[in-house]
Amino acid sequence: MSQQANPRGTFLKIADAVKRQIEDDPAMTELPSLAQVMRDHKVSRGVALRAFGVLRQEGVAEPAPGERWRVVRLGVQVDRRPLDQRIADLVTAEGLEVGEAFPSASALADRFGVSRPTVTKALEKLETAGVLAGGGQGKVRTVRALPTREERS
């Protein structure tokens, strides 16, 4: 009889492996990407998602819209607001005035630990709301108006 992997419970083994990674690395704030889990464990996207679902049920991780899944640690505060709201807070936090240059998408991606396309979507929301102006390839984005309470909270 040939040795084959049993597909039942594979997602549980993957969830256990990721939990060990989290325990071994206290600085870990995000789960590996789905693509990385699929590649490392040679499984389908569905199996990787089921493993992430187990981690969510156990309170170890949570999905973050537009970002990688986040590690949940007891006693650690995480800003769970949408990215566009967190970016809007930069206007007041950094004391930017109307007409001043706003940080680039690359700088914001590094600061928030997300991809540039994710930041671009958030910046587009802020442009639509009238908080930012300009932007686009090679153009400097500027502050058009100070964010209102709805854009910040």
Tab-separated table of C-alpha atoms in Angstrom:
chain	number	residue	atom	x	y	z
A	1	MET	CA	0.000	0.000	0.000
A	2	SER	CA	1.455	3.363	-0.999
A	3	GLN	CA	2.044	6.169	1.479
A	4	GLN	CA	-0.302	9.038	0.586
A	5	ALA	CA	-1.173	12.095	2.600
A	6	ASN	CA	-4.607	11.979	4.120
A	7	PRO	CA	-6.489	15.065	2.898
A	8	ARG	CA	-8.724	15.019	5.982
A	9	GLY	CA	-7.253	17.177	8.644
A	10	THR	CA	-4.532	18.696	6.466
A	11	PHE	CA	-5.910	22.155	7.199
A	12	LEU	CA	-5.686	21.404	10.932
A	13	LYS	CA	-2.017	20.464	10.578
A	14	ILE	CA	-1.368	23.690	8.681
A	15	ALA	CA	-3.181	25.707	11.357
A	16	ASP	CA	-1.008	24.042	14.026
A	17	ALA	CA	2.153	24.830	12.052
A	18	VAL	CA	1.183	28.501	11.716
A	19	LYS	CA	0.322	28.666	15.449
A	20	ARG	CA	3.817	27.349	16.222
A	21	GLN	CA	5.276	30.075	13.989
A	22	ILE	CA	3.302	32.694	15.916
A	23	GLU	CA	4.424	31.295	19.276
A	24	ASP	CA	8.065	31.118	18.166
A	25	ASP	CA	8.112	34.695	16.848
A	26	PRO	CA	6.647	37.243	19.305
A	27	ALA	CA	7.213	40.018	16.761
A	28	MET	CA	5.026	38.340	14.128
A	29	THR	CA	2.042	40.592	13.351
A	30	GLU	CA	0.740	39.075	10.102
A	31	LEU	CA	0.109	35.548	8.913
A	32	PRO	CA	2.020	34.305	5.896
A	33	SER	CA	0.206	35.039	2.636
A	34	LEU	CA	-2.219	32.435	1.276
A	35	ALA	CA	0.126	31.908	-1.674
A	36	GLN	CA	3.017	31.212	0.699
A	37	VAL	CA	0.968	28.720	2.736
A	38	MET	CA	-0.195	27.009	-0.464
A	39	ARG	CA	3.381	26.759	-1.741
A	40	ASP	CA	4.971	25.681	1.550
A	41	HIS	CA	2.380	23.002	2.330
A	42	LYS	CA	1.558	22.049	-1.278
A	43	VAL	CA	-2.181	22.542	-0.804
A	44	SER	CA	-5.021	24.306	-2.599
A	45	ARG	CA	-6.317	27.756	-1.782
A	46	GLY	CA	-9.406	26.190	-0.186
A	47	VAL	CA	-7.319	24.142	2.245
A	48	ALA	CA	-5.215	27.187	3.165
A	49	LEU	CA	-8.383	29.236	3.750
A	50	ARG	CA	-9.802	26.489	5.989
A	51	ALA	CA	-6.588	26.591	8.034
A	52	PHE	CA	-6.934	30.364	8.394
A	53	GLY	CA	-10.569	29.834	9.404
A	54	VAL	CA	-9.421	27.544	12.237
A	55	LEU	CA	-6.983	30.224	13.422
A	56	ARG	CA	-9.820	32.740	13.364
A	57	GLN	CA	-12.125	30.455	15.369
A	58	GLU	CA	-9.402	29.942	17.952
A	59	GLY	CA	-8.864	33.706	18.259
A	60	VAL	CA	-5.287	33.525	17.003
A	61	ALA	CA	-5.803	35.575	13.828
A	62	GLU	CA	-8.324	37.801	12.097
A	63	PRO	CA	-8.846	38.939	8.522
A	64	ALA	CA	-8.038	42.544	7.709
A	65	PRO	CA	-9.841	43.939	4.645
A	66	GLY	CA	-7.313	44.814	1.981
A	67	GLU	CA	-4.431	43.493	4.063
A	68	ARG	CA	-2.969	40.195	5.201
A	69	TRP	CA	-4.537	38.343	8.091
A	70	ARG	CA	-3.406	39.804	11.425
A	71	VAL	CA	-2.088	37.922	14.423
A	72	VAL	CA	-4.230	38.501	17.511
A	73	ARG	CA	-2.316	38.673	20.766
A	74	LEU	CA	-3.907	39.102	24.172
A	75	GLY	CA	-3.442	42.572	25.634
A	76	VAL	CA	-2.192	44.129	22.376
A	77	GLN	CA	-4.289	46.961	20.932
A	78	VAL	CA	-4.686	46.951	17.143
A	79	ASP	CA	-6.304	49.728	15.133
A	80	ARG	CA	-9.009	47.824	13.249
A	81	ARG	CA	-10.434	50.778	11.345
A	82	PRO	CA	-10.323	50.750	7.540
A	83	LEU	CA	-7.044	51.922	6.025
A	84	ASP	CA	-8.530	55.092	4.514
A	85	GLN	CA	-9.597	56.248	7.986
A	86	ARG	CA	-6.159	55.536	9.438
A	87	ILE	CA	-4.527	57.434	6.566
A	88	ALA	CA	-6.924	60.373	7.044
A	89	ASP	CA	-5.713	60.575	10.650
A	90	LEU	CA	-2.235	61.422	9.345
A	91	VAL	CA	-3.461	64.851	8.252
A	92	THR	CA	-4.240	65.852	11.828
A	93	ALA	CA	-1.564	63.728	13.522
A	94	GLU	CA	1.207	65.308	11.452
A	95	GLY	CA	-0.354	68.776	11.502
A	96	LEU	CA	-0.644	69.018	7.725
A	97	GLU	CA	-2.331	72.122	6.358
A	98	VAL	CA	-4.481	72.535	3.266
A	99	GLY	CA	-2.226	72.667	0.195
A	100	GLU	CA	0.671	70.755	1.787
A	101	ALA	CA	2.129	67.667	0.124
A	102	PHE	CA	0.839	64.325	1.391
A	103	PRO	CA	3.128	61.270	1.794
A	104	SER	CA	3.515	59.064	-1.287
A	105	ALA	CA	1.735	55.737	-1.723
A	106	SER	CA	5.074	53.952	-1.330
A	107	ALA	CA	5.831	55.700	1.952
A	108	LEU	CA	2.330	54.933	3.249
A	109	ALA	CA	2.613	51.284	2.175
A	110	ASP	CA	5.826	50.955	4.196
A	111	ARG	CA	4.343	52.784	7.172
A	112	PHE	CA	1.168	50.676	7.350
A	113	GLY	CA	2.711	47.402	6.157
A	114	VAL	CA	0.381	46.943	3.183
A	115	SER	CA	0.786	46.841	-0.582
A	116	ARG	CA	0.854	49.959	-2.756
A	117	PRO	CA	-2.356	48.975	-4.598
A	118	THR	CA	-4.115	48.725	-1.221
A	119	VAL	CA	-2.890	52.202	-0.273
A	120	THR	CA	-3.904	53.540	-3.689
A	121	LYS	CA	-7.498	52.350	-3.150
A	122	ALA	CA	-7.600	54.059	0.253
A	123	LEU	CA	-6.156	57.271	-1.215
A	124	GLU	CA	-8.780	57.207	-3.977
A	125	LYS	CA	-11.496	57.075	-1.305
A	126	LEU	CA	-9.961	60.110	0.374
A	127	GLU	CA	-9.793	61.948	-2.960
A	128	THR	CA	-13.460	61.148	-3.580
A	129	ALA	CA	-14.290	62.450	-0.087
A	130	GLY	CA	-12.475	65.692	-0.940
A	131	VAL	CA	-9.726	65.293	1.664
A	132	LEU	CA	-6.888	64.886	-0.855
A	133	ALA	CA	-6.230	66.329	-4.309
A	134	GLY	CA	-3.973	65.392	-7.170
A	135	GLY	CA	-2.211	62.119	-7.157
A	136	GLY	CA	-1.704	59.824	-10.054
A	137	GLN	CA	1.538	58.695	-11.581
A	138	GLY	CA	4.300	61.194	-10.906
A	139	LYS	CA	2.008	63.794	-9.344
A	140	VAL	CA	2.295	64.951	-5.749
A	141	ARG	CA	-0.879	64.423	-3.759
A	142	THR	CA	-1.844	67.386	-1.568
A	143	VAL	CA	-4.227	68.000	1.297
A	144	ARG	CA	-7.420	69.560	-0.084
A	145	ALA	CA	-9.402	69.791	3.160
A	146	LEU	CA	-9.047	68.736	6.757
A	147	PRO	CA	-10.843	65.426	7.348
A	148	THR	CA	-14.244	65.566	8.975
A	149	ARG	CA	-15.136	63.452	11.966
A	150	GLU	CA	-16.629	60.694	9.728
A	151	GLU	CA	-13.391	60.319	7.755
A	152	ARG	CA	-11.279	60.103	10.912
A	153	SER	CA	-13.363	57.915	13.200
